[in-house]
Amino acid sequence: MSNEELPRDQERTGEQQADMSEQLTGRQRLIAGLWPPRVTRAQLIVALLLFVLGLGLAIQVRSNSDNSALRGARQEDLVRILDELDDRTQRLEDEKQRLDDQRTELENSSDQAEEARKQTVEKERQLGVLAGTVAAHGPGITLTINDPGDAVQADMLLDALQELRAAGAEAIEVNGVRVVANTYFSGDAGAIKVDDRSISAPYVFKVIGKPQDLEPALNIPGGVVQTLEKEQATVHVAQADDIVVDALRPAEQPDYARSSSQ
Amino acid sequence: MIAVLGLVVGVVVGLLVRPEVPAVVEPYLPIAVVAALDAVFGGLRAMLDGIFVDKVFVVSFLSNVVVAALIVFLGDKLGVGAQLSTGVVVVFGIRIFSNAAAIRRHVFRA
């Protein structure tokens, strides 16, 4: 009985094993290959090749990720990229050149404008001294005429002024009135008016000019000083290093005359 | 098991040691890696089919790598390197997919 059954069992198990090996062949082989580890020739060779594969994989992944895209690029791509960069550089260089030129131009024009403005300001100051619109100071003389007898006439003061102008006076003020191109003296002795403003003795001329020219011009024989002293007026001339002429006149726009240069 | 260990060790060494690849080999490395992957999948499928022979695996691995690099090299010389390497990658991709399908049938029965 057992003798009969045993081979049947053996047969059955044999069939089952055959079935199992037929059905689970893929998985079984995979599991058998993975565990337990066996050192065979095939395993070693495959391990070596897979090692090489892993190495290449890692190198490639790293060189792709850590560097720019240029590292793996091939030659013609690199040449194209280089060309594009060259073009771009050229274009940027051109633009830089253009902007530089523009900047130089603007700097020049602004320099010129600045220079013109400076010259205008300088000219305005010079003309302002002449026109009496700005205060002036510098070396000069003070001419003081005392007139106890009320004998000094307006034309004598005008003579004195003309003498001073002839001697190079640049800015003149009489008793607080700025003397300009159209200044006039009027009135009688003792009630003299300058530009319609009454002044009274002593008449004080503050004059800016070269003192060494101005004083002799007044003192020449038969000149202003002698003429005035003949009228019992006392004349005193004092040189000074710094005369301040600070009486001002408003700037007046001429009604009819226009500058012909504009 | 030893084979899987070899792959892992390769990746780790590649990441840690950071070897410099010669500039001549560099353009062919990605294609060579793809070719080797194809060979590995083919070998895995053969193992599951029970027809794995280590000699065949070695020869197919090396010839795959060499031929792939050769094709790319030739393409570079002919001025169609980019297109040829794309073609090579497509072909190997298809093969890898079909191998992967066979492996899947073995492992998952589906």
Short mmCIF file of C-alpha atoms in Angstrom, two decimals:
data_model
loop_
_atom_site.label_atom_id
_atom_site.label_comp_id
_atom_site.label_asym_id
_atom_site.label_seq_id
_atom_site.Cartn_x
_atom_site.Cartn_y
_atom_site.Cartn_z
CA MET A 1 0.00 0.00 0.00
CA SER A 2 2.61 2.35 1.08
CA ASN A 3 4.79 0.93 -1.59
CA GLU A 4 2.17 1.72 -4.08
CA GLU A 5 1.41 5.12 -2.76
CA LEU A 6 4.94 6.30 -2.36
CA PRO A 7 5.87 6.31 -6.00
CA ARG A 8 2.55 7.94 -6.71
CA ASP A 9 3.37 10.66 -4.18
CA GLN A 10 6.81 10.96 -5.61
CA GLU A 11 5.34 11.16 -9.01
CA ARG A 12 2.86 13.76 -7.86
CA THR A 13 5.50 15.88 -6.22
CA GLY A 14 7.62 15.45 -9.29
CA GLU A 15 4.74 16.63 -11.43
CA GLN A 16 4.11 19.53 -9.11
CA GLN A 17 7.79 20.48 -9.21
CA ALA A 18 7.73 20.28 -12.95
CA ASP A 19 4.59 22.42 -13.01
CA MET A 20 6.13 24.94 -10.64
CA SER A 21 9.31 25.16 -12.66
CA GLU A 22 7.27 25.58 -15.81
CA GLN A 23 4.99 28.24 -14.35
CA LEU A 24 7.26 30.28 -12.09
CA THR A 25 10.35 30.05 -14.20
CA GLY A 26 10.87 33.81 -14.65
CA ARG A 27 10.31 34.84 -11.07
CA GLN A 28 12.13 31.85 -9.69
CA ARG A 29 15.14 32.51 -11.81
CA LEU A 30 15.15 36.19 -10.80
CA ILE A 31 14.90 35.35 -7.10
CA ALA A 32 17.46 32.61 -7.45
CA GLY A 33 19.81 35.00 -9.16
CA LEU A 34 19.37 37.65 -6.52
CA TRP A 35 19.49 35.48 -3.38
CA PRO A 36 21.59 33.85 -2.12
CA PRO A 37 24.52 35.64 -3.78
CA ARG A 38 26.71 33.23 -5.67
CA VAL A 39 30.10 34.05 -7.03
CA THR A 40 30.04 32.60 -10.52
CA ARG A 41 31.86 33.59 -13.67
CA ALA A 42 28.68 34.93 -15.26
CA GLN A 43 27.81 37.01 -12.21
CA LEU A 44 31.32 38.49 -12.06
CA ILE A 45 31.37 39.41 -15.75
CA VAL A 46 27.92 40.94 -15.63
CA ALA A 47 28.91 42.83 -12.46
CA LEU A 48 31.96 44.23 -14.23
CA LEU A 49 29.94 45.41 -17.22
CA LEU A 50 27.23 46.85 -15.02
CA PHE A 51 29.92 48.64 -13.03
CA VAL A 52 31.11 50.26 -16.23
CA LEU A 53 27.52 51.14 -17.13
CA GLY A 54 26.89 52.68 -13.71
CA LEU A 55 30.11 54.66 -13.98
CA GLY A 56 29.17 56.04 -17.38
CA LEU A 57 25.66 56.78 -16.21
CA ALA A 58 26.87 58.69 -13.16
CA ILE A 59 29.47 60.65 -15.11
CA GLN A 60 26.97 61.59 -17.77
CA VAL A 61 24.29 62.60 -15.31
CA ARG A 62 26.74 64.67 -13.30
CA SER A 63 28.35 66.38 -16.29
CA ASN A 64 24.88 67.19 -17.59
CA SER A 65 23.65 68.60 -14.30
CA ASP A 66 26.66 70.38 -12.83
CA ASN A 67 27.86 72.17 -15.92
CA SER A 68 26.13 74.28 -18.47
CA ALA A 69 24.64 72.75 -21.57
CA LEU A 70 27.87 73.50 -23.41
CA ARG A 71 29.71 70.54 -21.93
CA GLY A 72 27.87 67.86 -23.83
CA ALA A 73 27.28 69.95 -26.93
CA ARG A 74 28.81 68.77 -30.15
CA GLN A 75 31.17 70.66 -32.32
CA GLU A 76 28.82 72.25 -34.85
CA ASP A 77 26.50 73.37 -32.07
CA LEU A 78 29.43 74.98 -30.29
CA VAL A 79 30.52 76.70 -33.48
CA ARG A 80 26.99 78.00 -34.01
CA ILE A 81 26.78 79.25 -30.43
CA LEU A 82 30.16 80.92 -30.83
CA ASP A 83 29.02 82.59 -34.03
CA GLU A 84 25.89 83.86 -32.35
CA LEU A 85 27.93 85.18 -29.45
CA ASP A 86 30.30 86.90 -31.86
CA ASP A 87 27.38 88.51 -33.66
CA ARG A 88 25.88 89.60 -30.40
CA THR A 89 29.19 90.99 -29.20
CA GLN A 90 29.57 92.88 -32.45
CA ARG A 91 26.09 94.34 -32.16
CA LEU A 92 26.65 95.36 -28.56
CA GLU A 93 30.00 96.89 -29.46
CA ASP A 94 28.33 98.92 -32.19
CA GLU A 95 25.65 100.06 -29.81
CA LYS A 96 28.25 100.99 -27.21
CA GLN A 97 30.17 102.98 -29.80
CA ARG A 98 27.00 104.78 -30.83
CA LEU A 99 26.08 105.58 -27.24
CA ASP A 100 29.63 106.75 -26.51
CA ASP A 101 29.50 109.10 -29.47
CA GLN A 102 26.15 110.37 -28.33
CA ARG A 103 27.45 110.93 -24.82
CA THR A 104 30.52 112.78 -26.09
CA GLU A 105 28.28 114.94 -28.24
CA LEU A 106 26.01 115.72 -25.34
CA GLU A 107 28.94 116.47 -23.06
CA ASN A 108 30.42 118.82 -25.65
CA SER A 109 27.16 120.63 -26.20
CA SER A 110 26.56 120.93 -22.47
CA ASP A 111 30.13 122.19 -22.06
CA GLN A 112 29.50 124.74 -24.75
CA ALA A 113 26.24 125.78 -23.16
CA GLU A 114 27.98 126.10 -19.81
CA GLU A 115 30.75 128.17 -21.35
CA ALA A 116 28.24 130.41 -23.10
CA ARG A 117 26.34 130.84 -19.85
CA LYS A 118 29.55 131.78 -18.01
CA GLN A 119 30.44 134.30 -20.68
CA THR A 120 26.95 135.72 -20.53
CA VAL A 121 27.15 136.11 -16.77
CA GLU A 122 30.57 137.75 -17.04
CA LYS A 123 29.33 140.10 -19.73
CA GLU A 124 26.24 140.89 -17.71
CA ARG A 125 28.42 141.88 -14.76
CA GLN A 126 30.65 144.04 -16.92
CA LEU A 127 27.71 145.74 -18.55
CA GLY A 128 25.99 145.99 -15.18
CA VAL A 129 28.91 148.05 -13.85
CA LEU A 130 28.57 150.39 -16.80
CA ALA A 131 24.79 150.57 -16.63
CA GLY A 132 24.78 150.92 -12.86
CA THR A 133 22.64 147.88 -12.21
CA VAL A 134 25.25 146.14 -10.05
CA ALA A 135 27.45 147.39 -7.23
CA ALA A 136 31.17 147.72 -7.89
CA HIS A 137 34.27 148.06 -5.83
CA GLY A 138 37.93 148.58 -6.54
CA PRO A 139 40.76 151.11 -6.25
CA GLY A 140 39.90 154.70 -6.90
CA ILE A 141 39.54 158.12 -5.39
CA THR A 142 37.06 160.13 -3.38
CA LEU A 143 36.59 163.69 -4.56
CA THR A 144 34.96 165.95 -1.96
CA ILE A 145 33.84 169.47 -2.93
CA ASN A 146 32.81 171.79 -0.11
CA ASP A 147 30.82 174.77 -1.29
CA PRO A 148 30.33 177.26 1.59
CA GLY A 149 29.41 180.09 -0.77
CA ASP A 150 26.93 178.21 -2.94
CA ALA A 151 29.09 179.14 -5.92
CA VAL A 152 29.47 175.78 -7.60
CA GLN A 153 27.36 175.49 -10.72
CA ALA A 154 26.02 172.37 -12.31
CA ASP A 155 28.32 172.70 -15.31
CA MET A 156 31.37 172.70 -12.99
CA LEU A 157 30.27 169.37 -11.58
CA LEU A 158 29.71 168.15 -15.14
CA ASP A 159 33.22 169.28 -16.04
CA ALA A 160 34.59 167.38 -13.06
CA LEU A 161 32.64 164.29 -14.16
CA GLN A 162 33.85 164.55 -17.76
CA GLU A 163 37.43 164.94 -16.53
CA LEU A 164 37.05 161.83 -14.44
CA ARG A 165 35.58 159.90 -17.35
CA ALA A 166 38.38 161.06 -19.61
CA ALA A 167 40.87 159.84 -17.03
CA GLY A 168 39.39 156.36 -17.18
CA ALA A 169 36.84 156.29 -14.38
CA GLU A 170 34.78 153.11 -14.60
CA ALA A 171 32.10 153.56 -11.96
CA ILE A 172 31.05 156.87 -10.39
CA GLU A 173 28.59 157.80 -7.70
CA VAL A 174 27.70 161.37 -6.68
CA ASN A 175 26.07 161.84 -3.28
CA GLY A 176 24.40 158.44 -3.51
CA VAL A 177 23.38 158.79 -7.16
CA ARG A 178 24.95 156.34 -9.61
CA VAL A 179 26.37 158.10 -12.63
CA VAL A 180 25.59 156.39 -15.94
CA ALA A 181 25.69 157.28 -19.63
CA ASN A 182 22.59 159.46 -19.59
CA THR A 183 23.26 161.21 -16.27
CA TYR A 184 22.72 164.94 -16.36
CA PHE A 185 23.26 167.86 -13.99
CA SER A 186 20.71 170.62 -13.75
CA GLY A 187 19.62 173.43 -11.48
CA ASP A 188 21.37 176.47 -10.12
CA ALA A 189 24.20 176.81 -7.67
CA GLY A 190 23.09 175.65 -4.25
CA ALA A 191 20.15 173.67 -5.68
CA ILE A 192 21.82 171.32 -8.08
CA LYS A 193 19.98 168.24 -9.29
CA VAL A 194 21.51 165.04 -10.62
CA ASP A 195 19.11 163.02 -12.76
CA ASP A 196 16.31 165.06 -11.19
CA ARG A 197 17.43 164.29 -7.64
CA SER A 198 18.48 167.24 -5.51
CA ILE A 199 21.91 167.11 -3.99
CA SER A 200 23.59 169.59 -1.72
CA ALA A 201 27.16 170.38 -0.70
CA PRO A 202 29.44 168.78 0.12
CA TYR A 203 29.47 167.02 -3.21
CA VAL A 204 31.17 163.66 -2.83
CA PHE A 205 32.31 161.78 -5.97
CA LYS A 206 33.19 158.17 -5.34
CA VAL A 207 35.17 157.07 -8.37
CA ILE A 208 36.59 153.67 -9.29
CA GLY A 209 39.53 153.83 -11.66
CA LYS A 210 43.27 154.02 -11.64
CA PRO A 211 44.06 156.52 -8.80
CA GLN A 212 47.39 157.49 -10.35
CA ASP A 213 45.51 158.67 -13.46
CA LEU A 214 42.47 160.18 -11.80
CA GLU A 215 44.17 162.45 -9.27
CA PRO A 216 46.58 164.19 -11.68
CA ALA A 217 43.72 164.64 -14.15
CA LEU A 218 41.86 166.68 -11.56
CA ASN A 219 44.93 168.58 -10.44
CA ILE A 220 46.29 169.71 -13.80
CA PRO A 221 46.83 173.50 -14.03
CA GLY A 222 43.66 175.18 -15.15
CA GLY A 223 41.78 171.98 -14.45
CA VAL A 224 38.83 171.09 -12.31
CA VAL A 225 40.41 171.70 -8.93
CA GLN A 226 41.79 175.10 -9.82
CA THR A 227 38.51 176.19 -11.39
CA LEU A 228 36.56 175.18 -8.32
CA GLU A 229 39.00 176.79 -5.92
CA LYS A 230 38.64 180.01 -7.90
CA GLU A 231 34.98 179.92 -6.82
CA GLN A 232 35.95 179.66 -3.12
CA ALA A 233 35.10 175.98 -3.01
CA THR A 234 37.45 173.65 -1.17
CA VAL A 235 38.37 170.48 -3.00
CA HIS A 236 39.76 167.38 -1.37
CA VAL A 237 40.99 164.36 -3.28
CA ALA A 238 41.78 161.13 -1.42
CA GLN A 239 43.09 157.95 -2.97
CA ALA A 240 41.86 154.64 -1.61
CA ASP A 241 42.57 150.99 -2.36
CA ASP A 242 38.96 149.99 -2.12
CA ILE A 243 36.15 152.31 -3.14
CA VAL A 244 32.66 150.88 -2.94
CA VAL A 245 30.11 152.18 -5.42
CA ASP A 246 26.88 150.59 -4.33
CA ALA A 247 24.22 153.04 -5.49
CA LEU A 248 22.15 151.17 -8.06
CA ARG A 249 19.88 151.93 -10.98
CA PRO A 250 17.07 149.79 -12.27
CA ALA A 251 17.77 148.03 -15.53
CA GLU A 252 15.68 149.69 -18.20
CA GLN A 253 14.49 148.05 -21.34
CA PRO A 254 14.92 150.43 -24.22
CA ASP A 255 11.59 151.21 -25.84
CA TYR A 256 12.76 151.50 -29.46
CA ALA A 257 16.36 150.48 -29.79
CA ARG A 258 16.86 146.78 -30.44
CA SER A 259 20.14 144.96 -30.61
CA SER A 260 20.94 144.52 -34.29
CA SER A 261 22.94 141.38 -33.69
CA GLN A 262 19.84 139.41 -32.78
CA MET B 1 23.12 39.87 -6.67
CA ILE B 2 26.76 40.50 -7.44
CA ALA B 3 25.67 42.08 -10.74
CA VAL B 4 23.28 44.49 -8.98
CA LEU B 5 26.04 45.30 -6.50
CA GLY B 6 28.34 46.05 -9.44
CA LEU B 7 25.83 48.56 -10.84
CA VAL B 8 25.39 50.28 -7.48
CA VAL B 9 29.14 50.44 -6.87
CA GLY B 10 29.62 51.90 -10.37
CA VAL B 11 27.13 54.69 -9.76
CA VAL B 12 28.58 55.49 -6.34
CA VAL B 13 32.15 55.53 -7.62
CA GLY B 14 31.12 57.71 -10.54
CA LEU B 15 29.47 60.20 -8.22
CA LEU B 16 32.24 60.25 -5.59
CA VAL B 17 35.43 60.07 -7.61
CA ARG B 18 34.27 62.42 -10.38
CA PRO B 19 36.68 61.15 -13.00
CA GLU B 20 37.54 63.44 -15.88
CA VAL B 21 36.28 62.07 -19.18
CA PRO B 22 38.64 62.67 -22.09
CA ALA B 23 37.20 65.24 -24.46
CA VAL B 24 37.40 62.81 -27.38
CA VAL B 25 35.10 60.29 -25.72
CA GLU B 26 32.70 62.81 -24.27
CA PRO B 27 30.21 63.21 -27.14
CA TYR B 28 29.82 59.41 -27.39
CA LEU B 29 29.26 58.73 -23.71
CA PRO B 30 25.48 59.36 -23.62
CA ILE B 31 24.86 57.15 -26.66
CA ALA B 32 27.15 54.47 -25.25
CA VAL B 33 25.25 54.54 -21.97
CA VAL B 34 21.92 54.11 -23.79
CA ALA B 35 23.35 51.23 -25.84
CA ALA B 36 24.63 49.55 -22.69
CA LEU B 37 21.22 49.97 -21.07
CA ASP B 38 19.69 48.18 -24.04
CA ALA B 39 22.15 45.34 -23.65
CA VAL B 40 21.40 45.08 -19.94
CA PHE B 41 17.65 44.91 -20.51
CA GLY B 42 18.19 42.28 -23.20
CA GLY B 43 20.33 40.27 -20.80
CA LEU B 44 17.71 40.51 -18.07
CA ARG B 45 15.04 39.28 -20.43
CA ALA B 46 17.25 36.40 -21.54
CA MET B 47 17.84 35.46 -17.93
CA LEU B 48 14.12 35.39 -17.25
CA ASP B 49 13.62 33.33 -20.40
CA GLY B 50 16.26 30.96 -19.15
CA ILE B 51 18.46 31.38 -22.19
CA PHE B 52 21.02 33.68 -20.64
CA VAL B 53 24.60 33.06 -21.76
CA ASP B 54 27.27 35.27 -20.26
CA LYS B 55 29.39 35.25 -23.42
CA VAL B 56 26.48 36.50 -25.52
CA PHE B 57 25.78 39.21 -22.96
CA VAL B 58 29.38 40.43 -22.98
CA VAL B 59 29.58 40.48 -26.74
CA SER B 60 26.23 42.23 -27.18
CA PHE B 61 27.09 44.79 -24.50
CA LEU B 62 30.43 45.69 -26.04
CA SER B 63 29.22 45.59 -29.65
CA ASN B 64 26.22 47.73 -28.81
CA VAL B 65 28.45 50.36 -27.22
CA VAL B 66 31.01 50.32 -29.99
CA VAL B 67 28.48 50.40 -32.83
CA ALA B 68 26.48 53.19 -31.22
CA ALA B 69 29.62 55.29 -30.72
CA LEU B 70 30.69 54.50 -34.29
CA ILE B 71 27.36 55.64 -35.70
CA VAL B 72 27.55 58.91 -33.82
CA PHE B 73 31.17 59.40 -34.83
CA LEU B 74 30.26 58.78 -38.46
CA GLY B 75 27.30 61.12 -38.16
CA ASP B 76 29.55 63.85 -36.78
CA LYS B 77 31.92 63.39 -39.71
CA LEU B 78 29.02 63.53 -42.17
CA GLY B 79 27.50 66.57 -40.47
CA VAL B 80 24.33 64.78 -39.37
CA GLY B 81 25.55 63.86 -35.89
CA ALA B 82 22.58 65.31 -34.06
CA GLN B 83 20.03 63.55 -36.25
CA LEU B 84 21.87 60.21 -36.20
CA SER B 85 22.24 60.21 -32.44
CA THR B 86 18.53 60.98 -32.18
CA GLY B 87 17.87 57.98 -34.44
CA VAL B 88 20.10 55.74 -32.36
CA VAL B 89 18.38 56.83 -29.17
CA VAL B 90 14.96 56.16 -30.73
CA VAL B 91 15.94 52.67 -31.86
CA PHE B 92 17.42 51.74 -28.50
CA GLY B 93 14.41 53.24 -26.77
CA ILE B 94 12.06 51.02 -28.74
CA ARG B 95 14.17 47.95 -27.98
CA ILE B 96 14.34 48.82 -24.30
CA PHE B 97 10.57 49.15 -24.21
CA SER B 98 9.96 45.82 -25.93
CA ASN B 99 12.47 44.10 -23.61
CA ALA B 100 10.84 45.78 -20.63
CA ALA B 101 7.46 44.45 -21.80
CA ALA B 102 8.82 40.88 -21.96
CA ILE B 103 10.37 41.25 -18.51
CA ARG B 104 7.06 42.57 -17.18
CA ARG B 105 5.22 39.53 -18.52
CA HIS B 106 7.66 37.29 -16.72
CA VAL B 107 7.63 39.08 -13.42
CA PHE B 108 4.02 40.19 -13.14
CA ARG B 109 2.40 37.66 -15.45
CA ALA B 110 0.66 40.47 -17.18
#
